[in-house]
Every structure is written in C-alpha cells, then in structure tokens.
XYZ file of C-alpha atoms in Angstrom:
680
model
C 67.863 54.409 66.577
C 70.758 56.121 68.053
C 68.678 56.623 71.050
C 65.591 54.587 70.734
C 62.216 56.578 70.363
C 58.897 54.469 70.862
C 56.751 55.747 68.570
C 52.791 56.007 69.070
C 51.470 53.539 71.159
C 47.946 53.544 69.847
C 47.416 49.705 68.875
C 46.120 49.803 64.800
C 43.323 47.477 64.236
C 43.409 45.429 61.182
C 39.719 46.552 60.693
C 41.302 50.028 60.037
C 43.291 49.344 56.729
C 41.081 50.742 54.409
C 39.678 53.778 54.941
C 35.911 54.641 55.850
C 34.982 55.705 51.853
C 36.506 52.629 50.738
C 35.023 49.939 52.874
C 32.431 49.177 51.176
C 33.878 49.615 47.447
C 37.079 47.669 47.845
C 36.068 44.870 50.666
C 33.467 43.475 48.143
C 36.560 42.322 45.876
C 38.824 42.019 48.840
C 38.889 37.765 49.056
C 38.345 37.899 45.097
C 41.860 40.849 44.465
C 44.770 38.781 41.798
C 47.856 38.128 44.191
C 51.093 38.329 41.542
C 53.731 35.286 42.172
C 56.142 37.001 44.218
C 59.067 37.274 41.716
C 56.612 39.320 39.900
C 56.622 41.445 43.081
C 60.209 42.483 43.122
C 60.896 44.581 39.994
C 63.801 46.188 38.142
C 62.332 49.859 38.479
C 61.512 48.659 42.247
C 65.311 47.988 43.329
C 66.683 51.266 41.579
C 64.221 53.146 43.117
C 64.901 51.151 46.466
C 68.926 51.989 45.833
C 68.246 55.704 45.556
C 66.317 56.127 48.342
C 68.386 54.053 50.762
C 70.915 56.221 49.937
C 69.445 59.279 50.710
C 67.995 57.705 53.847
C 71.749 56.337 54.611
C 72.646 59.814 54.682
C 69.910 61.729 56.119
C 70.448 58.542 59.363
C 73.926 59.469 59.055
C 73.471 63.132 59.709
C 70.745 62.394 62.888
C 73.589 60.150 64.249
C 76.599 62.251 64.334
C 74.806 65.127 65.350
C 72.309 64.406 68.244
C 71.649 60.451 68.200
C 67.636 60.892 67.790
C 66.372 58.849 64.703
C 62.407 59.068 63.676
C 60.755 56.820 61.635
C 60.915 57.039 58.264
C 58.584 54.134 56.574
C 56.440 56.847 55.920
C 58.369 58.723 54.087
C 59.790 55.479 52.045
C 56.301 54.305 51.621
C 55.394 57.780 50.139
C 58.410 58.437 47.603
C 58.572 54.694 46.885
C 54.831 55.370 45.173
C 55.683 58.458 43.795
C 59.226 57.632 41.973
C 57.351 54.424 40.569
C 53.974 56.006 39.331
C 55.986 59.345 37.603
C 58.314 56.646 35.608
C 55.126 54.425 34.485
C 53.336 57.432 33.832
C 55.937 59.036 31.531
C 56.362 55.727 29.694
C 52.868 55.064 29.376
C 52.766 58.943 27.724
C 55.721 57.858 25.566
C 53.416 55.096 23.970
C 54.858 52.217 26.230
C 52.998 49.766 27.475
C 54.203 49.333 31.442
C 53.221 46.728 33.879
C 50.705 48.096 36.722
C 52.164 49.655 39.737
C 50.839 47.262 42.391
C 50.813 47.590 46.290
C 52.659 44.749 46.622
C 55.667 46.215 44.226
C 55.301 49.084 46.878
C 55.987 47.266 49.483
C 58.832 45.585 48.546
C 60.027 48.922 47.809
C 59.269 49.810 51.131
C 60.821 46.672 52.938
C 64.460 46.962 50.590
C 64.522 50.426 51.494
C 63.896 50.481 55.573
C 66.623 47.107 55.752
C 69.137 49.450 53.709
C 68.957 52.529 55.806
C 68.556 50.424 59.003
C 72.113 49.377 59.068
C 73.011 53.361 59.370
C 71.999 52.710 62.819
C 72.378 49.041 63.616
C 76.251 49.220 61.748
C 77.105 51.520 64.655
C 78.588 54.089 62.514
C 77.351 56.755 65.090
C 78.118 54.340 68.236
C 80.310 51.642 68.771
C 82.581 51.614 65.624
C 83.556 54.910 65.943
C 83.528 54.170 69.570
C 87.134 52.470 68.305
C 88.701 55.422 66.592
C 91.835 57.255 67.546
C 89.716 60.476 68.479
C 87.693 59.359 70.309
C 90.378 58.047 72.769
C 92.443 61.241 73.078
C 89.370 62.864 73.671
C 88.475 60.357 76.639
C 92.716 61.079 77.473
C 95.835 58.578 76.859
C 95.964 58.920 80.966
C 92.145 58.337 82.205
C 92.245 54.252 83.136
C 91.178 51.645 81.423
C 91.879 54.217 77.913
C 94.931 51.799 76.291
C 96.112 53.490 72.654
C 96.393 49.798 71.593
C 92.808 49.415 71.867
C 91.966 52.097 68.894
C 91.037 50.986 65.338
C 90.649 53.519 63.012
C 87.123 53.684 60.209
C 88.100 52.022 56.985
C 85.872 51.870 54.269
C 87.134 48.065 53.112
C 86.778 46.099 56.492
C 83.574 47.883 57.256
C 81.647 46.795 54.470
C 83.238 43.020 55.224
C 82.135 43.884 58.737
C 78.292 44.883 57.507
C 78.264 41.222 55.561
C 79.473 38.988 57.657
C 76.783 40.057 60.848
C 73.689 41.538 59.322
C 72.213 38.748 57.273
C 72.088 36.366 60.841
C 69.419 38.006 62.348
C 67.083 37.755 58.815
C 67.534 33.517 59.653
C 67.354 33.515 62.811
C 63.706 34.224 63.149
C 61.951 32.887 59.711
C 61.239 29.793 61.236
C 59.326 31.590 63.083
C 56.872 33.967 61.247
C 53.353 32.159 61.257
C 54.110 31.587 65.058
C 54.924 35.729 65.542
C 52.241 36.596 63.041
C 49.053 34.008 62.399
C 49.344 32.467 65.733
C 50.471 35.384 68.642
C 48.933 38.142 66.027
C 51.062 40.120 67.284
C 50.352 43.767 66.210
C 53.681 45.573 65.304
C 51.743 48.933 65.118
C 54.704 50.592 62.442
C 54.287 47.335 60.390
C 50.633 48.546 60.380
C 50.528 51.388 59.857
C 52.731 51.111 57.113
C 50.477 48.461 55.652
C 47.729 50.764 56.007
C 49.094 53.615 54.532
C 50.312 51.278 51.120
C 46.657 49.843 51.168
C 45.208 53.418 50.761
C 47.937 54.396 47.813
C 46.411 51.666 45.663
C 42.750 53.170 45.704
C 40.900 55.528 43.977
C 40.830 58.675 46.650
C 43.986 57.054 48.380
C 46.465 57.781 44.981
C 44.633 61.233 44.836
C 46.032 61.706 49.015
C 48.912 60.298 47.999
C 49.603 62.175 45.149
C 48.262 65.805 47.406
C 51.118 64.116 50.003
C 53.984 63.864 47.426
C 53.710 67.927 46.305
C 53.433 68.214 49.998
C 56.566 66.540 50.398
C 58.191 67.908 47.769
C 57.191 71.451 48.081
C 59.089 71.476 51.920
C 61.836 69.052 50.666
C 62.584 72.642 48.348
C 62.173 75.010 50.827
C 64.234 72.853 53.007
C 67.265 72.707 50.372
C 67.320 76.359 49.384
C 67.470 77.280 52.689
C 70.071 74.967 53.812
C 72.031 76.298 51.153
C 71.075 79.496 51.904
C 72.784 78.814 55.556
C 75.584 77.829 53.699
C 77.151 80.861 52.467
C 76.910 82.353 56.162
C 78.868 79.462 58.213
C 82.647 80.659 57.460
C 85.199 78.986 58.235
C 85.454 77.069 61.815
C 81.876 76.058 63.927
C 81.120 79.139 65.451
C 78.984 81.249 62.356
C 76.433 81.274 60.356
C 72.072 80.354 61.662
C 73.591 77.349 63.475
C 75.055 79.887 66.204
C 72.087 82.412 66.163
C 71.949 83.821 69.863
C 67.808 83.750 69.591
C 67.458 83.808 73.069
C 70.319 86.136 74.289
C 73.698 85.701 74.416
C 73.784 84.376 78.447
C 71.444 81.473 77.186
C 73.432 81.167 73.869
C 76.109 80.493 76.464
C 74.503 77.447 77.793
C 73.311 76.279 74.202
C 69.849 77.421 74.160
C 69.007 78.946 71.219
C 67.339 78.386 67.596
C 69.059 77.271 65.358
C 66.682 76.962 62.529
C 67.731 73.361 61.396
C 65.281 71.800 58.975
C 65.910 68.180 60.121
C 65.739 69.015 63.878
C 62.319 70.925 63.645
C 60.961 67.723 61.179
C 61.873 65.287 63.900
C 59.573 67.468 65.955
C 56.880 67.150 63.566
C 57.317 63.282 63.549
C 58.365 62.427 66.908
C 54.829 62.505 69.501
C 54.836 65.617 71.695
C 55.605 63.841 74.453
C 59.094 63.052 73.359
C 59.847 66.281 72.072
C 58.834 67.846 75.475
C 60.738 65.310 77.618
C 63.784 66.102 75.385
C 63.051 69.983 76.253
C 62.788 68.824 79.951
C 65.858 67.210 79.467
C 67.774 70.529 78.246
C 65.982 72.391 81.151
C 67.524 69.911 84.013
C 70.734 69.534 82.614
C 71.950 72.734 81.135
C 69.461 75.133 82.392
C 70.101 73.832 86.320
C 72.001 71.027 86.811
C 75.467 72.742 85.147
C 75.197 75.555 86.271
C 74.648 74.345 89.904
C 77.939 72.003 89.090
C 80.461 74.782 87.120
C 80.110 77.044 91.031
C 81.504 74.335 92.694
C 84.532 73.900 90.074
C 87.894 74.380 92.219
C 85.949 71.889 95.051
C 84.596 68.972 93.229
C 86.920 68.813 90.373
C 90.066 71.065 89.459
C 88.789 74.492 87.985
C 91.870 74.710 85.460
C 90.548 71.391 83.475
C 89.586 71.872 79.480
C 85.791 71.311 78.468
C 86.463 68.030 77.346
C 88.534 66.054 80.237
C 86.384 63.529 81.638
C 88.018 64.936 85.579
C 86.115 68.105 84.925
C 82.369 68.826 83.857
C 82.604 67.126 80.990
C 82.763 63.920 83.534
C 79.544 64.621 84.854
C 77.841 65.109 81.514
C 78.865 61.912 80.143
C 78.374 59.782 82.758
C 74.873 61.247 84.098
C 73.443 60.637 80.407
C 75.063 57.090 80.373
C 73.370 56.646 83.718
C 69.746 57.568 82.811
C 69.959 55.441 79.799
C 70.925 52.091 81.693
C 68.037 52.925 83.927
C 65.767 53.578 81.379
C 67.203 50.298 78.883
C 67.356 47.944 81.962
C 63.426 49.094 82.897
C 62.348 48.447 79.552
C 63.971 45.231 78.704
C 62.628 43.779 81.792
C 59.478 44.975 81.096
C 58.959 43.804 77.853
C 60.426 40.174 78.771
C 57.979 40.128 81.706
C 55.153 41.235 79.225
C 55.925 38.749 76.571
C 56.551 35.705 78.867
C 53.033 36.531 80.329
C 51.176 37.318 76.665
C 52.772 33.875 75.330
C 51.206 32.539 78.826
C 47.907 33.570 77.979
C 47.890 33.186 74.444
C 48.307 29.713 75.079
C 45.460 29.442 77.257
C 43.193 31.352 74.708
C 43.995 28.882 72.311
C 43.339 25.869 74.599
C 39.817 27.195 75.500
C 38.475 28.583 71.939
C 35.633 26.964 70.771
C 36.305 25.135 67.509
C 34.007 27.301 64.723
C 33.359 25.040 61.832
C 30.874 27.533 59.846
C 31.273 30.975 58.394
C 27.851 33.009 60.417
C 25.492 34.492 58.328
C 25.843 38.274 58.768
C 27.287 39.259 54.967
C 29.805 41.868 56.406
C 31.452 39.226 59.257
C 31.506 36.673 56.519
C 33.555 39.045 54.464
C 35.940 40.096 56.794
C 36.683 35.761 57.924
C 37.327 35.477 54.006
C 39.645 38.471 54.016
C 41.034 36.624 56.397
C 41.173 33.438 54.780
C 42.535 34.840 51.684
C 45.797 36.782 53.771
C 46.436 33.448 55.100
C 46.435 31.426 51.997
C 49.066 34.162 50.617
C 51.341 34.276 53.920
C 51.741 30.754 54.348
C 51.743 29.894 50.291
C 55.130 30.280 49.514
C 57.013 28.854 51.656
C 60.567 29.320 53.434
C 62.129 25.872 54.243
C 62.741 25.336 57.637
C 66.180 23.187 56.095
C 67.108 26.642 54.212
C 66.785 29.096 57.244
C 69.075 26.706 59.509
C 71.625 25.907 56.702
C 71.601 29.696 55.932
C 71.867 30.612 60.194
C 74.816 27.802 60.543
C 76.687 29.109 57.377
C 76.669 32.560 57.925
C 77.413 32.090 62.013
C 80.820 29.627 60.819
C 81.897 32.643 58.347
C 81.390 35.116 60.753
C 82.992 32.681 63.617
C 86.147 32.955 61.600
C 85.714 36.105 59.922
C 85.424 38.766 62.558
C 88.699 37.822 64.726
C 90.502 38.755 62.087
C 88.804 42.251 62.016
C 88.381 42.519 65.911
C 91.640 40.828 67.030
C 90.441 41.040 70.879
C 87.192 39.124 70.157
C 87.644 35.667 70.332
C 86.132 33.178 68.103
C 84.401 31.216 70.541
C 83.132 34.682 72.087
C 81.411 35.546 68.565
C 80.367 31.521 68.635
C 78.613 32.161 71.843
C 77.234 34.748 70.633
C 75.603 33.129 67.999
C 73.863 30.434 70.219
C 71.904 32.710 72.234
C 71.607 35.384 69.814
C 68.337 33.507 68.185
C 66.075 34.034 71.444
C 67.681 37.421 72.317
C 66.277 38.114 68.591
C 63.059 36.399 69.741
C 62.543 38.362 73.006
C 63.162 41.976 70.622
C 60.931 40.688 68.030
C 57.709 39.386 70.675
C 58.390 43.057 72.408
C 58.554 45.204 69.188
C 55.408 43.602 68.473
C 53.467 44.525 71.311
C 55.245 48.155 72.234
C 56.589 49.108 68.852
C 59.398 49.652 70.477
C 62.986 47.693 69.372
C 65.785 47.829 72.150
C 68.829 46.539 69.704
C 70.801 49.264 71.686
C 69.919 47.933 74.839
C 71.011 44.282 74.013
C 73.762 45.252 72.549
C 74.991 47.281 75.410
C 74.620 44.482 77.718
C 76.522 41.979 75.110
C 79.471 45.333 75.385
C 79.285 45.135 79.246
C 79.453 41.043 79.762
C 82.283 40.730 76.734
C 84.358 43.823 78.259
C 84.601 42.550 81.663
C 85.115 38.892 80.489
C 88.292 40.176 78.080
C 89.605 42.710 80.555
C 92.392 45.541 80.304
C 94.183 43.496 77.426
C 91.213 44.259 74.685
C 88.510 44.509 76.262
C 87.486 47.788 75.085
C 87.988 46.596 71.381
C 86.131 43.134 72.318
C 83.210 44.976 73.774
C 82.512 47.305 71.421
C 82.625 44.405 68.697
C 80.382 42.401 70.478
C 77.825 44.908 70.815
C 77.423 45.192 67.100
C 77.552 41.370 66.248
C 74.566 41.734 68.826
C 72.848 45.223 68.199
C 73.301 43.862 64.171
C 71.145 40.452 65.050
C 68.333 41.222 67.373
C 67.908 44.569 65.095
C 67.127 42.673 61.697
C 65.342 40.141 63.323
C 62.809 42.842 64.635
C 63.103 44.301 61.022
C 62.073 41.568 59.305
C 59.259 40.129 61.493
C 57.822 43.693 61.194
C 58.103 43.591 57.102
C 56.487 40.210 57.426
C 53.440 41.953 59.271
C 53.061 44.527 56.637
C 53.359 41.959 53.593
C 50.492 40.127 55.606
C 47.966 43.201 55.703
C 48.943 43.747 51.813
C 48.809 40.674 50.534
C 52.762 40.482 49.727
C 54.434 37.143 49.583
C 56.240 36.001 52.280
C 59.725 34.791 50.277
C 59.173 38.406 48.482
C 59.321 39.962 51.927
C 62.534 38.180 53.115
C 64.301 38.407 49.714
C 63.830 41.987 49.689
C 65.281 42.197 52.831
C 67.768 39.826 51.848
C 68.482 42.599 48.851
C 67.844 45.564 51.046
C 70.042 44.236 53.547
C 73.069 43.879 51.122
C 72.570 47.379 49.463
C 73.175 48.932 53.307
C 76.366 46.772 53.700
C 77.579 48.921 50.848
C 75.836 51.923 50.955
C 75.775 52.317 54.399
C 79.517 52.694 54.829
C 79.718 54.858 51.877
C 78.007 57.210 52.712
C 79.347 57.207 56.196
C 82.838 57.944 54.230
C 81.504 60.728 52.821
C 80.914 62.210 55.954
C 83.799 60.922 57.578
C 86.199 62.604 54.363
C 84.371 65.820 54.326
C 83.476 67.075 58.318
C 85.421 66.896 61.526
C 83.458 63.919 62.863
C 84.096 63.246 66.662
C 84.574 67.309 67.584
C 82.795 67.991 70.730
C 82.847 71.598 69.724
C 82.135 70.987 66.092
C 78.562 70.237 64.177
C 79.240 66.325 64.253
C 79.872 65.416 67.697
C 79.334 61.739 67.584
C 77.858 61.689 70.756
C 77.131 58.023 71.374
C 80.986 57.341 70.542
C 82.337 58.786 73.829
C 79.135 57.590 75.654
C 79.751 53.485 74.074
C 83.671 53.670 74.836
C 83.233 54.716 78.669
C 80.431 51.856 78.897
C 83.142 49.649 77.856
C 85.818 51.158 79.903
C 83.471 51.093 82.984
C 83.486 46.995 82.098
C 86.316 46.778 82.870
C 88.095 49.632 85.144
C 84.109 50.184 87.368
C 83.872 54.006 88.155
C 87.836 54.778 88.237
C 88.467 58.070 88.949
C 85.228 60.277 88.788
C 84.897 63.667 89.983
C 83.317 64.842 93.409
C 79.671 63.286 93.669
C 79.670 61.582 90.525
C 78.959 58.732 91.148
C 75.975 59.929 93.593
C 74.267 62.010 90.973
C 74.849 58.871 88.524
C 73.150 56.993 90.930
C 70.585 59.141 91.618
C 69.519 59.668 88.277
C 69.758 55.731 87.314
C 66.792 55.478 90.393
C 65.234 58.478 88.891
C 65.067 56.987 85.356
C 63.420 53.623 87.097
C 60.974 55.123 88.934
C 59.505 57.987 86.300
C 59.241 54.704 83.688
C 57.032 52.832 86.804
C 54.911 55.874 87.445
C 54.599 55.699 83.307
C 53.246 52.525 83.609
C 51.054 52.341 87.091
C 48.981 55.560 86.434
C 45.961 55.772 84.534
C 46.543 57.043 80.676
C 45.137 60.738 81.113
C 48.089 60.916 83.713
C 50.877 58.612 82.058
C 50.637 60.937 78.355
C 52.061 63.729 80.709
C 54.844 61.927 82.427
C 58.556 62.695 80.534
C 60.757 59.765 78.698
C 64.360 59.214 80.465
C 65.652 58.365 77.186
C 64.823 60.766 75.586
C 64.861 63.466 78.256
C 69.466 61.909 78.549
C 70.113 62.943 75.213
C 70.731 66.387 75.983
C 72.801 66.379 78.847
C 75.734 65.500 76.849
C 74.948 67.268 73.257
C 73.191 70.448 74.046
C 70.270 72.230 74.441
C 69.764 73.578 70.892
C 68.438 71.179 69.110
C 65.415 70.567 72.008
C 64.448 73.977 70.452
C 64.496 73.252 67.245
C 62.455 70.353 68.235
C 59.950 71.842 70.487
C 59.081 74.673 67.863
C 57.949 71.452 65.516
C 56.113 69.979 68.222
C 54.616 73.523 68.914
C 53.852 73.400 64.952
C 51.813 70.541 65.129
C 49.858 71.172 68.359
C 48.546 74.669 66.427
C 48.152 73.046 63.369
C 46.086 69.925 65.119
C 43.939 72.008 66.605
C 43.034 74.553 63.631
C 42.563 71.123 61.025
C 43.131 67.690 62.320
C 42.553 66.191 59.306
C 45.204 68.368 57.218
C 47.699 67.750 60.235
C 47.693 63.818 60.352
C 47.461 63.845 56.157
C 49.916 66.187 55.745
C 52.276 66.488 59.044
C 54.210 62.932 57.821
C 54.816 64.584 54.370
C 55.913 68.333 55.749
C 58.530 66.570 57.904
C 59.846 64.267 55.573
C 60.291 67.129 52.961
C 62.447 69.230 55.897
C 64.447 66.191 56.871
C 64.883 65.096 53.171
C 65.654 68.303 51.691
C 68.430 69.175 54.682
C 69.860 65.851 54.005
C 70.175 66.643 50.337
C 72.365 69.232 50.949
C 74.575 67.366 52.606
C 76.116 66.130 49.349
C 76.748 69.208 47.953
C 78.094 70.295 50.808
C 80.557 67.454 51.477
C 82.207 68.007 48.102
C 82.561 71.370 48.591
C 84.320 70.565 51.948
C 86.420 67.729 50.190
C 87.286 70.830 47.387
C 88.544 72.819 50.504
C 85.819 75.978 48.829
C 84.982 77.654 52.270
C 81.674 79.757 52.785
C 82.692 83.230 51.914
C 80.834 85.134 54.942
C 81.214 84.531 58.921
C 78.139 85.756 60.296
C 78.663 85.951 64.425
C 77.234 87.650 67.700
C 78.689 89.491 70.349
C 77.810 91.977 72.830
C 77.205 96.225 72.000
C 80.099 96.745 74.377
C 83.241 95.557 75.986
C 81.364 95.897 79.215
C-alpha cells in the first residue's frame, strides 16, 4: 500500500482449497451444496461487523502509512476476525434461546470483502502520500525558497473536502472492469494468489476441523492483541513530552548506533509486520538500512562543507536531507518502472498465449469415468453456474461509469482548481485500460502497481500544467489514477474469492460498493483523529509521513527537473536507479534457488529516508518466524498470521486512547531517556 510489498509468489492451486483431511468428507457434497440467494449473503450483522473491523484496520493502515509506509496484507485478519465476531454473536444469541440464521462462508466472504474495500481507501485515499503532500507543513519542510515549491500550491487537509473527494473518485474503478469479470476469472483463469488464499481460508473455517482451528487461531489472536495493547499502554507512561523519550528511543545497540537510527524500539506493530511479510522483504529492508545509514550517509556526512554547506539544518534539501529523499525516489522509480514494463509484457504474452491455447483446445463432450476427475468437473461447473447466475448488466456498468465520470469531472476542479476538467476527463478515458493492466498483473503476480500508475499520472500532469499550479494538479491526478486502478484490482481479486467460495458475483459487487462507501467516511474520520491528536509530518517525530515529502518532490521534479540538487546527488540517483533495474533483472533471470536471496529494491528504499529502527524490529519478527518454522512448521503456518495480526491490532487499538489523551492535553508522567555515563 504505502510501499507495495509483494506477497508470496507461490501459486495456489484451486485443488488445494480444502484441507487434505476434509477432501473426502466435503467434496462428495460440494457440487450439491446449497447456495443462499445473493441478498441473503449480505446481512445487517455482517455490515455491522464490517464497519467495526473497517474502522480498526483504517487506524492500523494510517499508523503504518504515517510512520514507515510499509503495509502488509490484513486480509487474513479480516477473514479471521469476521468469523470470530459473527460466530460469537450467533453463539451468544443461541444460548439466550433466540433462533439465528446460520453463518455461511458466503456471508464470511462478504464481510471480508467489505472490510478490505473499506481499509483499502486508507491507502489509495492518499492520507500518507499525495493528499498530505499538499499541506502547508510539507511545503515549509521542503523550503519556501526551493525552486518549484510555491506557497500557492498548498491545500491543507479538511475533513469535508476529503470525504467529498473520495466519494467522487473511489467508485469509478468498481464499474470500469465489471464487464470483464468472466474474462478475467473464467476465461483467463487468473490465479489472484491473495484472493485464492483468502478463499482457502474461508472455506476451511466452515468445516468441522477448520472451525476448530479457526477458534484456536482467534484465541491466539486475542492473546497477543491483549499483550500488545497492555505493552503499548505501559510504554506510554515513559514516553514523556516530545519525541526523544521512552522505549521508542531505547538505545539497545549503544548510543553510537542510536545516533544512526540503529536501535530496537519495542514496537509490536513492526514485529507483527516482520511476521507477516516474507523473509526476503524483511532482509531487504535491513540491507537497505545498512547500506544507507551504516555506509552511505556517514560517507556523505564526511564531505559536509565540500559537497554541501556544513551549517544547514537537518531537514534542508540542499544538504544531507536532499540525498536521502532523492536517492529514495530514484530507487522507488527504478523498481516501479521495471515492474510496470515487466507486468505489461507478461500480460500481453499471457493474453496472446491463452488465445492460442483456446483455439487449439480439444472439445470435451463427456465427463470422464474417473470419479475424482468427475467430481472436480462437477464442482467447477457448480462454481461457474453460481458465478454467472446473478448477472451485473453491461448497461448498468457502463452508465454507472459514465455518470460517475461526469460528476467527478465537474467536481474535482472545484476541490483542486489547477486540475482542469479536461485533464480529469482524459484520465477517465485511459483509466479502464490501465485498470485492466493492473488487474491482470495482480492476477498473475499478486503485486498491485497502483502507486506506480499514480506516479505516472503525477509526472505527466505536473509537467503539462507547469509551474502555475502543477504541483497540486499532479498530486490530484495521482489520486484519481491510484483510486481507479487500485479499486479495480481489489474488486477482481474479490470476484476470484467469491468464485471459489460459491458467493454471488452480485453480492461481491454490492459489498464492495458498501465497503467503499464506508471507507469514504471512515478513512477520513480516522485520519482526522491522527491529524488532530499528533504532529503529523514532523521529520523528527513518530509520525513522519515520509511519503508526503517524496510525492511533493516528485511533482516538483516533473516541473523543474533536478534543480539545486547538492553536489554528486544526481550522479548517485542515476547509480541507484540503474542498480534497482539491475537487481530486479537478476531476480527474474536467475534460478529460484538463487533469486530467493536477491533483495527487493522497493523494500530497500524505505529506510533510506526514514531510518533503520523499524528495519531492526521487522528483522526481529522474521527471526522469530524463521526459528518457529524450524521448530514446528505446522504451528508456524497455522498461527504466525494470528500472532502478527494480534500484535498489529493491539498496537492499533491503543492509538485511539492515545489520541484522546493527546487531544485532552494529558501528557505521560515520565520521560525515560539515555545518555553517556560521563560528559566525555
């Protein structure tokens, strides 16, 4: 999301959608399974649970977006907590003697879809990137005298205009690809690994042994959520006034390394991220921290007074700060450009090859005698029937897209005057093609490039508009493009999940609409909690909002080019840009047994600007998981996601009372800090 971290690239076969122990018991009746009508799959209790979990996950997403920008997938937690809440509610009512509707896997799927659509807007809404890049604090941080950074290119966050903006841009992506759902899911048989994994999870919940495992996972999640919440509360008492106190600034590796941001800050959230993210992602983040804060920045600092003036402030772009920001941008752009070209090439190749396969396929008229193969065909036929039964009319999709595009084209220039109506209209003409590319690529690789498409729109519009409003126009165009391609890919992923759980396509679409509507309100409200309670954007505080500066600098780059960069900064940017391309190429051309150890440039770029402390936490998480897998692989597979989700959710829940205490100006009673044992 802030930084797109690829999930596991292992393809998940549809034949694995049921646990081995359950295949015999369940597949005999799978083809005859009763499927509720699409309206029955959407329930009031499900929507209530979705709103509750959507609020929690929006808070977690904002916290990650405003601190480090790395957001792991929370789909597993959404499915698991949805199952827990509804099962607990129905069980409670049953004990009281009430008759309750059974909790089906279709309802579970709808809840998960609704929650993901809701918290997805906390990312694609730009609250940690393009929206906050427009504010006055980011403008002042870059500098009033910085070329291309103009005082008139400032729009501060406002609750009502943010809600209005999300409502006019967030729904178009849902209508753009609805007519292609059969092509993407049935004809091309795209894997959508996360969607398939989510379906596997939900299907397993609704079997006897799966429900038992889910219950144990929920207990595990609750245990670590409680521990994380208690620990976060305990830490608060020692965090004092300011940003240099408490466990978040504990020099665990010594004061010298602490000055270079190498320390363990006891964050349950980042440890949880380390448990969820693949090992290579966590190791890439640590390697990036070592290269930047361990080698590069100390080396550049030695040339203060030669490469840049020695008396500059720590946040001056003409000094060391400029190297940090622009080299991070170079790596991000190099990685994004490579993967964009790669996924478009893979998409074109797969489309061409699938067409040729369909032309050369023999026609199968009879079901084979083998009972297992026959059952698989019957189950597939059942899934196809359910998926195609509740049609979403083409006219409805087209008229919805055109109508929303017209409203958006008229409204967005009122919110962002530099982005003229004809730029918005042009965006909506090309958006469906880009949404298709992103959705197809996500189906193949599980890697959404929404922010990459957004950056392309940012650069193009900023350069076309020029110095007179180009920064705001570019950032707003980035938001328009990101919203469309991100929600389109999410919807297609959910269609895949619905197909495999025998959920109606219409219920998936409606739940996505409802979840998006919830997100348009909940995401700005939860962001406003952070904005009101904390000092967002302070480069020395906990909520640095790192991508705000990066996105604004990208817009300025689109207008001004590389003006006023410190000495040798441009050469270093070129070097790291090319290095990102080469590393990605090596990951693709080397055998898997070698490529699995080659780092991911996008993950390496994050600590270049932010610091190394969160890389230590994530590495601790990955070490815990690595040891756990060696001791008991099955337990690690079953419970690592629950432990990680509990750690992240507990820390996220503490954000609410912490923000309330901050708003009420109630400060922690103790400031715990560390210094050398002597003045020398």
